[in-house]
CSV table of C-alpha atoms in Angstrom, one decimal:
chain,number,residue,atom,x,y,z
A,216,MET,CA,-8.6,-19.2,1.2
A,217,ALA,CA,-6.4,-21.1,-0.9
A,218,ASP,CA,-9.5,-21.5,-3.4
A,219,ALA,CA,-10.3,-17.9,-3.2
A,220,LEU,CA,-6.5,-17.1,-4.1
A,221,ALA,CA,-6.3,-19.6,-7.1
A,222,ALA,CA,-4.9,-18.6,-10.3
A,223,VAL,CA,-7.0,-19.5,-12.9
A,224,GLN,CA,-6.9,-17.4,-16.0
A,225,PRO,CA,-5.6,-19.9,-18.7
A,226,GLU,CA,-3.5,-17.1,-20.5
A,227,PRO,CA,0.1,-16.9,-21.6
A,228,ILE,CA,2.2,-15.8,-18.6
A,229,LEU,CA,5.8,-14.3,-18.4
A,230,ALA,CA,6.9,-15.1,-14.8
A,231,ALA,CA,10.0,-14.7,-13.1
A,232,ASP,CA,10.4,-15.3,-9.4
A,233,VAL,CA,14.2,-14.6,-8.5
A,234,THR,CA,16.0,-13.7,-5.3
A,235,PRO,CA,17.2,-10.3,-4.7
A,236,ARG,CA,20.7,-11.2,-5.2
A,237,ALA,CA,20.1,-11.9,-8.6
A,238,GLN,CA,19.5,-8.1,-9.2
A,239,GLY,CA,22.4,-6.8,-7.1
A,240,PHE,CA,20.4,-6.3,-3.9
A,241,SER,CA,22.6,-8.7,-1.8
A,242,PRO,CA,23.7,-7.4,1.5
A,243,PRO,CA,27.4,-6.1,1.4
A,244,GLY,CA,29.7,-6.7,4.1
A,245,GLY,CA,27.4,-8.5,6.5
A,246,ARG,CA,24.8,-5.6,6.8
A,247,ALA,CA,21.3,-6.5,7.6
A,248,GLN,CA,19.3,-8.1,4.7
A,249,ARG,CA,16.6,-6.0,3.2
A,250,ALA,CA,13.5,-7.1,1.9
A,251,TRP,CA,12.8,-6.2,-2.2
A,252,GLY,CA,10.1,-7.1,-4.4
A,253,SER,CA,8.5,-6.2,-7.7
A,254,GLY,CA,5.5,-7.2,-9.2
A,255,ARG,CA,3.9,-6.4,-12.8
A,256,LEU,CA,0.6,-7.3,-14.2
A,257,SER,CA,-1.1,-6.1,-17.7
A,258,THR,CA,-4.6,-6.9,-18.9
A,259,LYS,CA,-6.0,-7.3,-22.3
A,260,PRO,CA,-9.7,-7.7,-23.6
A,261,GLY,CA,-10.7,-11.1,-25.1
A,262,GLN,CA,-14.3,-12.6,-25.8
A,263,GLY,CA,-15.9,-10.1,-23.7
A,264,ARG,CA,-13.7,-10.7,-20.5
A,265,THR,CA,-10.6,-8.9,-19.0
A,266,ARG,CA,-7.9,-11.6,-19.9
A,267,LEU,CA,-4.2,-11.7,-18.5
A,268,ASP,CA,-1.6,-10.3,-21.0
A,269,THR,CA,1.5,-10.2,-19.1
A,270,PHE,CA,2.7,-11.3,-15.5
A,271,TYR,CA,5.9,-10.7,-13.6
A,272,GLN,CA,6.9,-11.5,-9.9
A,273,GLU,CA,10.2,-10.9,-8.4
A,274,GLY,CA,11.7,-11.5,-4.8
A,275,CYS,CA,8.9,-11.0,-1.8
A,276,ALA,CA,6.3,-9.5,-4.2
A,277,LYS,CA,3.6,-12.1,-5.0
A,278,LEU,CA,0.5,-11.8,-7.2
A,279,ARG,CA,-2.8,-14.1,-7.1
A,280,LEU,CA,-5.8,-14.1,-9.3
A,281,PRO,CA,-9.0,-15.3,-7.5
A,282,GLU,CA,-11.5,-16.8,-10.0
A,283,MET,CA,-14.2,-14.1,-11.4
A,284,PHE,CA,-17.3,-14.9,-12.8
A,285,ASP,CA,-18.3,-11.5,-13.9
A,286,GLY,CA,-15.8,-10.8,-16.9
A,287,THR,CA,-13.5,-8.7,-14.7
A,288,MET,CA,-9.9,-9.4,-13.2
A,289,GLU,CA,-8.8,-9.3,-9.7
A,290,ALA,CA,-5.3,-9.6,-8.5
A,291,VAL,CA,-4.3,-9.9,-4.8
A,292,LEU,CA,-0.8,-8.4,-3.9
A,293,ILE,CA,1.3,-10.3,-1.2
A,294,ASN,CA,4.4,-9.2,0.5
A,295,SER,CA,5.9,-12.4,1.4
A,296,SER,CA,8.3,-10.8,3.7
A,297,GLY,CA,5.3,-10.2,6.1
A,298,GLY,CA,5.9,-6.3,6.7
A,299,LEU,CA,8.5,-3.7,5.7
A,300,THR,CA,10.9,-1.8,7.8
A,301,GLY,CA,14.0,0.7,7.1
A,302,GLY,CA,15.7,-0.1,3.8
A,303,ASP,CA,13.0,-2.5,2.3
A,304,ARG,CA,11.7,-1.7,-1.0
A,305,MET,CA,8.7,-2.7,-2.9
A,306,GLU,CA,7.4,-1.7,-6.3
A,307,TRP,CA,4.3,-2.6,-8.4
A,308,ARG,CA,3.2,-1.9,-12.0
A,309,PHE,CA,-0.1,-2.3,-13.2
A,310,SER,CA,-1.8,-1.7,-16.7
A,311,ALA,CA,-5.6,-2.2,-17.6
A,312,GLY,CA,-5.7,-2.4,-20.9
A,313,PRO,CA,-8.4,-0.9,-23.2
A,314,GLN,CA,-12.1,-1.8,-22.3
A,315,THR,CA,-10.9,-4.0,-19.3
A,316,ALA,CA,-11.7,-4.0,-15.8
A,317,LEU,CA,-9.1,-4.5,-13.1
A,318,THR,CA,-9.4,-4.4,-9.5
A,319,LEU,CA,-6.2,-4.4,-7.3
A,320,THR,CA,-6.0,-5.2,-3.5
A,321,THR,CA,-3.6,-6.8,-1.0
A,322,GLN,CA,-3.8,-10.0,0.9
A,323,ALA,CA,-3.7,-8.4,4.3
A,324,CYS,CA,-2.8,-4.8,6.1
A,325,GLU,CA,0.7,-4.2,5.1
A,326,ARG,CA,2.7,-3.5,8.3
A,327,ILE,CA,5.7,-0.6,8.5
A,328,TYR,CA,7.7,-1.6,11.6
A,329,LYS,CA,10.2,0.2,13.5
A,330,ALA,CA,13.1,1.3,11.4
A,331,SER,CA,16.4,1.1,13.0
A,332,ALA,CA,18.0,2.9,10.0
A,333,GLY,CA,16.8,4.0,6.6
A,334,VAL,CA,13.3,4.1,4.9
A,335,ALA,CA,10.7,1.5,3.7
A,336,GLU,CA,9.8,2.6,0.4
A,337,ILE,CA,6.6,1.6,-1.9
A,338,ASP,CA,6.5,2.8,-5.4
A,339,THR,CA,3.5,2.1,-7.2
A,340,ARG,CA,2.7,3.0,-11.0
A,341,LEU,CA,-0.8,2.4,-12.7
A,342,THR,CA,-2.0,3.0,-16.2
A,343,VAL,CA,-5.6,2.8,-17.4
A,344,GLY,CA,-6.5,2.6,-21.0
A,345,ALA,CA,-9.3,3.6,-23.0
A,346,GLY,CA,-12.6,2.6,-21.7
A,347,ALA,CA,-10.8,0.6,-18.9
A,348,ARG,CA,-11.7,0.8,-15.3
A,349,LEU,CA,-9.2,0.1,-12.5
A,350,ASP,CA,-9.8,0.0,-8.7
A,351,TRP,CA,-6.8,0.3,-6.5
A,352,LEU,CA,-8.0,-1.0,-3.0
A,353,PRO,CA,-5.4,-1.9,-1.0
A,354,GLN,CA,-6.3,-3.0,2.7
A,355,GLU,CA,-5.0,-0.7,5.5
A,356,THR,CA,-1.3,0.2,6.1
A,357,ILE,CA,-0.4,-0.2,9.7
A,358,LEU,CA,2.3,2.2,11.1
A,359,PHE,CA,4.2,1.1,14.2
A,360,ASP,CA,6.0,3.3,16.8
A,361,ARG,CA,9.5,4.8,15.0
A,362,ALA,CA,8.4,3.4,11.5
A,363,ALA,CA,9.7,5.2,8.5
A,364,LEU,CA,7.7,5.1,5.1
A,365,ARG,CA,8.0,6.8,1.8
A,366,ARG,CA,5.2,5.9,-0.4
A,367,SER,CA,4.3,7.0,-4.0
A,368,LEU,CA,1.2,6.5,-6.3
A,369,GLU,CA,1.6,7.4,-10.0
A,370,VAL,CA,-1.4,6.9,-12.3
A,371,GLU,CA,-1.9,7.5,-16.0
A,372,LEU,CA,-5.6,7.6,-17.2
A,373,ALA,CA,-6.8,7.6,-21.0
A,374,ASP,CA,-9.5,10.3,-21.7
A,375,ASP,CA,-12.4,8.0,-21.1
A,376,ALA,CA,-10.8,5.8,-18.3
A,377,THR,CA,-12.5,5.2,-14.7
A,378,PHE,CA,-10.3,5.1,-11.9
A,379,LEU,CA,-10.9,4.6,-7.8
A,380,ALA,CA,-8.1,4.8,-5.3
A,381,VAL,CA,-8.2,4.3,-1.7
A,382,GLU,CA,-5.6,4.6,1.0
A,383,ALA,CA,-6.2,3.9,4.4
A,384,VAL,CA,-3.5,4.4,7.5
A,385,LEU,CA,-3.6,3.0,10.7
A,386,LEU,CA,-1.5,4.6,13.7
A,387,GLY,CA,-0.9,1.5,15.6
A,388,ARG,CA,-3.6,-0.8,16.5
A,389,LYS,CA,-5.8,0.6,19.0
A,390,ALA,CA,-7.2,-2.7,20.3
A,391,MET,CA,-3.8,-4.1,20.6
A,392,GLY,CA,-2.9,-1.0,22.8
A,393,GLU,CA,-0.1,0.2,20.5
A,394,THR,CA,0.8,4.1,20.3
A,395,VAL,CA,2.8,5.7,17.5
A,396,LEU,CA,4.6,8.5,19.4
A,397,SER,CA,7.0,9.1,16.7
A,398,GLY,CA,8.2,8.4,13.2
A,399,SER,CA,8.0,9.3,9.5
A,400,PHE,CA,5.5,8.8,6.8
A,401,ARG,CA,5.3,10.5,3.4
A,402,ASP,CA,2.7,9.8,1.0
A,403,ARG,CA,2.7,11.4,-2.7
A,404,TRP,CA,-0.2,10.9,-5.2
A,405,ARG,CA,0.0,12.1,-9.0
A,406,ILE,CA,-2.8,11.2,-11.2
A,407,ARG,CA,-3.1,12.4,-14.8
A,408,ARG,CA,-5.5,12.1,-17.6
A,409,ALA,CA,-4.2,12.1,-21.2
A,410,GLY,CA,-1.1,13.6,-19.7
A,411,ARG,CA,-2.7,16.5,-18.0
A,412,LEU,CA,-2.4,16.7,-14.0
A,413,LEU,CA,-5.6,15.9,-12.6
A,414,HIS,CA,-4.8,15.3,-8.9
A,415,ALA,CA,-1.7,15.9,-6.6
A,416,ASP,CA,-1.3,15.3,-3.1
A,417,HIS,CA,1.5,15.1,-0.7
A,418,LEU,CA,1.1,14.0,3.0
A,419,ALA,CA,3.9,14.5,5.6
A,420,LEU,CA,3.7,13.1,9.4
A,421,GLU,CA,7.4,13.6,10.5
A,422,GLY,CA,8.9,13.5,14.2
A,423,GLU,CA,6.3,13.5,17.2
A,424,ILE,CA,3.5,12.0,15.2
A,425,ALA,CA,1.2,11.5,18.4
A,426,ALA,CA,1.4,15.1,19.0
A,427,LEU,CA,0.7,16.1,15.4
A,428,ALA,CA,-2.3,13.8,15.2
A,429,SER,CA,-3.8,15.4,18.4
A,430,ARG,CA,-4.0,18.6,16.6
A,431,SER,CA,-7.8,19.8,15.5
A,432,ALA,CA,-6.2,20.9,11.9
A,433,VAL,CA,-4.6,17.3,11.4
A,434,LEU,CA,-6.5,14.4,12.8
A,435,GLY,CA,-8.3,15.6,15.9
A,436,GLY,CA,-6.9,12.9,18.0
A,437,GLY,CA,-7.9,10.1,15.4
A,438,VAL,CA,-5.7,7.1,14.9
A,439,ALA,CA,-7.1,5.7,11.6
A,440,PHE,CA,-7.6,7.9,8.2
A,441,ALA,CA,-8.3,7.3,4.8
A,442,SER,CA,-8.2,9.3,1.4
A,443,LEU,CA,-10.2,8.3,-1.9
A,444,VAL,CA,-10.0,9.7,-5.1
A,445,PHE,CA,-12.6,9.2,-7.9
A,446,CYS,CA,-11.9,9.9,-11.2
A,447,ALA,CA,-14.8,9.6,-14.0
A,448,GLY,CA,-16.9,11.6,-16.1
A,449,ASP,CA,-19.8,12.9,-14.5
A,450,CYS,CA,-19.2,12.5,-10.8
A,451,ALA,CA,-21.1,15.2,-9.4
A,452,HIS,CA,-24.3,12.8,-9.5
A,453,HIS,CA,-22.3,10.9,-6.7
A,454,LEU,CA,-22.2,13.8,-4.2
A,455,ALA,CA,-25.6,13.6,-2.5
A,456,PRO,CA,-25.7,9.9,-1.7
A,457,LEU,CA,-22.2,9.7,-0.7
A,458,ARG,CA,-22.7,12.7,1.7
A,459,ARG,CA,-25.8,10.7,3.3
A,460,LEU,CA,-23.4,8.0,3.7
A,461,LEU,CA,-20.7,10.1,5.4
A,462,ALA,CA,-23.4,12.1,7.7
A,463,GLY,CA,-22.0,11.6,11.6
A,464,THR,CA,-18.9,10.7,10.6
A,465,GLN,CA,-15.6,12.7,10.5
A,466,GLY,CA,-15.6,12.7,7.0
A,467,GLY,CA,-16.5,14.8,3.9
A,468,VAL,CA,-16.4,14.8,0.2
A,469,SER,CA,-15.4,17.2,-2.7
A,470,HIS,CA,-16.6,17.4,-6.4
A,471,VAL,CA,-13.8,19.2,-8.1
A,472,THR,CA,-13.3,20.4,-12.0
A,473,VAL,CA,-9.9,20.9,-13.2
A,474,GLY,CA,-9.6,22.0,-16.9
A,475,GLY,CA,-12.7,20.3,-17.8
A,476,MET,CA,-11.8,17.2,-15.9
A,477,GLU,CA,-13.7,15.9,-12.9
A,478,LYS,CA,-12.7,14.1,-9.6
A,479,LEU,CA,-14.3,13.3,-6.4
A,480,VAL,CA,-12.2,13.5,-3.4
A,481,ILE,CA,-13.1,12.1,-0.1
A,482,ARG,CA,-11.3,12.3,3.4
A,483,LEU,CA,-12.0,10.3,6.5
A,484,ILE,CA,-10.8,10.4,9.9
A,485,ALA,CA,-11.7,7.8,12.7
A,486,LYS,CA,-11.0,6.7,16.5
A,487,ASP,CA,-9.9,3.2,15.3
A,488,GLY,CA,-9.7,0.8,12.6
A,489,PHE,CA,-12.9,-0.7,13.2
A,490,SER,CA,-14.9,2.4,12.8
A,491,LEU,CA,-13.1,3.4,9.8
A,492,ARG,CA,-13.9,0.6,8.1
A,493,LYS,CA,-17.7,0.8,9.0
A,494,THR,CA,-17.7,4.0,6.9
A,495,LEU,CA,-15.2,3.0,4.2
A,496,VAL,CA,-16.8,0.0,2.9
A,497,PRO,CA,-20.1,1.2,2.0
A,498,VAL,CA,-18.7,4.4,0.2
A,499,ILE,CA,-16.1,2.0,-1.6
A,500,SER,CA,-19.3,-0.1,-2.5
A,501,HIS,CA,-21.3,2.8,-4.0
A,502,LEU,CA,-18.4,3.7,-6.1
A,503,ARG,CA,-18.3,0.3,-7.3
A,504,LEU,CA,-21.9,0.5,-8.6
A,505,GLY,CA,-23.2,-1.6,-5.6
A,506,ALA,CA,-20.4,-4.5,-6.0
A,507,SER,CA,-19.1,-5.6,-2.9
A,508,LEU,CA,-15.4,-5.5,-1.9
A,509,PRO,CA,-12.8,-8.2,-2.6
A,510,LYS,CA,-13.2,-11.2,-0.7
A,511,VAL,CA,-10.0,-11.1,1.2
A,512,TRP,CA,-11.1,-7.8,3.0
A,513,ASN,CA,-13.4,-10.1,4.9
A,514,LEU,CA,-11.0,-13.2,5.4
């Protein structure tokens, strides 16, 4: 795994790795210390490859760049604190420069633990330049009982940029006998193309989550679910193959045109995380034109 996560791009790096205390986040008066992390990366084209332009990491946010052999770049996001709880905060900023290809994923599932006070926050902002492609492919987020998470995803796309976003959530790990009875989960998406709103989504699970999830109009008793959005020109030709992939599952795909802009929206529900992945992986691979998922998904 160390080889898979080795940073090999010989580009100029602007790096910082400092403690939260340097940014004024030291806990006052003996209060419990909270995790803070911030990571930023941008790419640029060079000699037919996607190359590193800027790189920055702070606190518990770490970035690793596996060696790639196809001219693209992959970045693996790591939360070195091991999980998040109330009061913790992570922020990520990524930019795929014109004519580059960037895949973003996570080293492991993000765990959101019981919050004794406050809310964990994850704030992600992505920019995709002209003719560029960015795939946002984090592994699943696992919510534990009485967890509290507020998450946001803001995306700015150029006119001809391509973007794939996947977010999967597990309400506990069924194989471990875990049940999420209550908690708070809010997830906000905003995707704009050339400044115009293309996709807006807001999910809120509050209070008695188990009771909400049991409703047929919510999750129908499922404990694993995912949302995928694919933004590209001429999306419609993906509909038939995706519907074949989703046959027999609790999932569906829609093709939507907004002011001349196209997108595909896919929703998936499953009885557990393993079943969700069985559906999710081929769908993602199809939208990546047959390319496999990042290796860390299999480690």
